[in-house]
Amino acid sequence: MSITETRPQISLPDLLNRVAQLNSGDLEQFVSQVLTLRAKRVATSISKQKTDILEKINRGLDKETQNRYNDLVAKRQTEMLTNKEHQELLNLIEEIEQVDVERAQALIDLAQLRNSTLSHCDRSHALRGNDINLYHQ
């Protein structure tokens, strides 16, 4: 047999009526505790949102895809790329561009969350090693 905890339900108007009966010192303490509770809930929500955004910003290509991209770029530079490989390279470029679009949107979201500028967020989350100059290789 399981035991479940039941809490008495109190309506918001009843709660406010009871709070109205508190003396000034208890009211100040109550308000302080309510504000602390609210801040914790907001911080948890923002923290989760920020974590999700940072994951998108820091997301890169998996190692296998990055290596294949590098191989195809090297073949293109030596003019040894077949038509099939050229199409594969174009597909990879589209995939990389999509990742870049998602990263840019995440940077915008982070800037809004921090009440900051996009350029500041971009500098503070500088491009990672495998993202730098992908198209200039």
Short mmCIF file of C-alpha atoms in Angstrom, two decimals, residues 48-58 106-107 109-110:
data_model
loop_
_atom_site.label_atom_id
_atom_site.label_comp_id
_atom_site.label_asym_id
_atom_site.label_seq_id
_atom_site.Cartn_x
_atom_site.Cartn_y
_atom_site.Cartn_z
CA LYS A 48 17.53 25.73 -18.29
CA GLN A 49 16.80 28.04 -21.21
CA LYS A 50 20.37 29.36 -21.18
CA THR A 51 21.77 25.82 -21.08
CA ASP A 52 19.69 24.84 -24.12
CA ILE A 53 20.86 27.94 -25.99
CA LEU A 54 24.53 27.34 -25.13
CA GLU A 55 24.26 23.76 -26.35
CA LYS A 56 23.02 25.04 -29.72
CA ILE A 57 25.79 27.64 -29.88
CA ASN A 58 28.50 25.10 -29.14
CA ALA A 106 20.89 30.81 -30.63
CA LEU A 107 23.33 33.73 -30.32
CA ASP A 109 18.39 34.33 -28.27
CA LEU A 110 21.30 34.50 -25.81
#
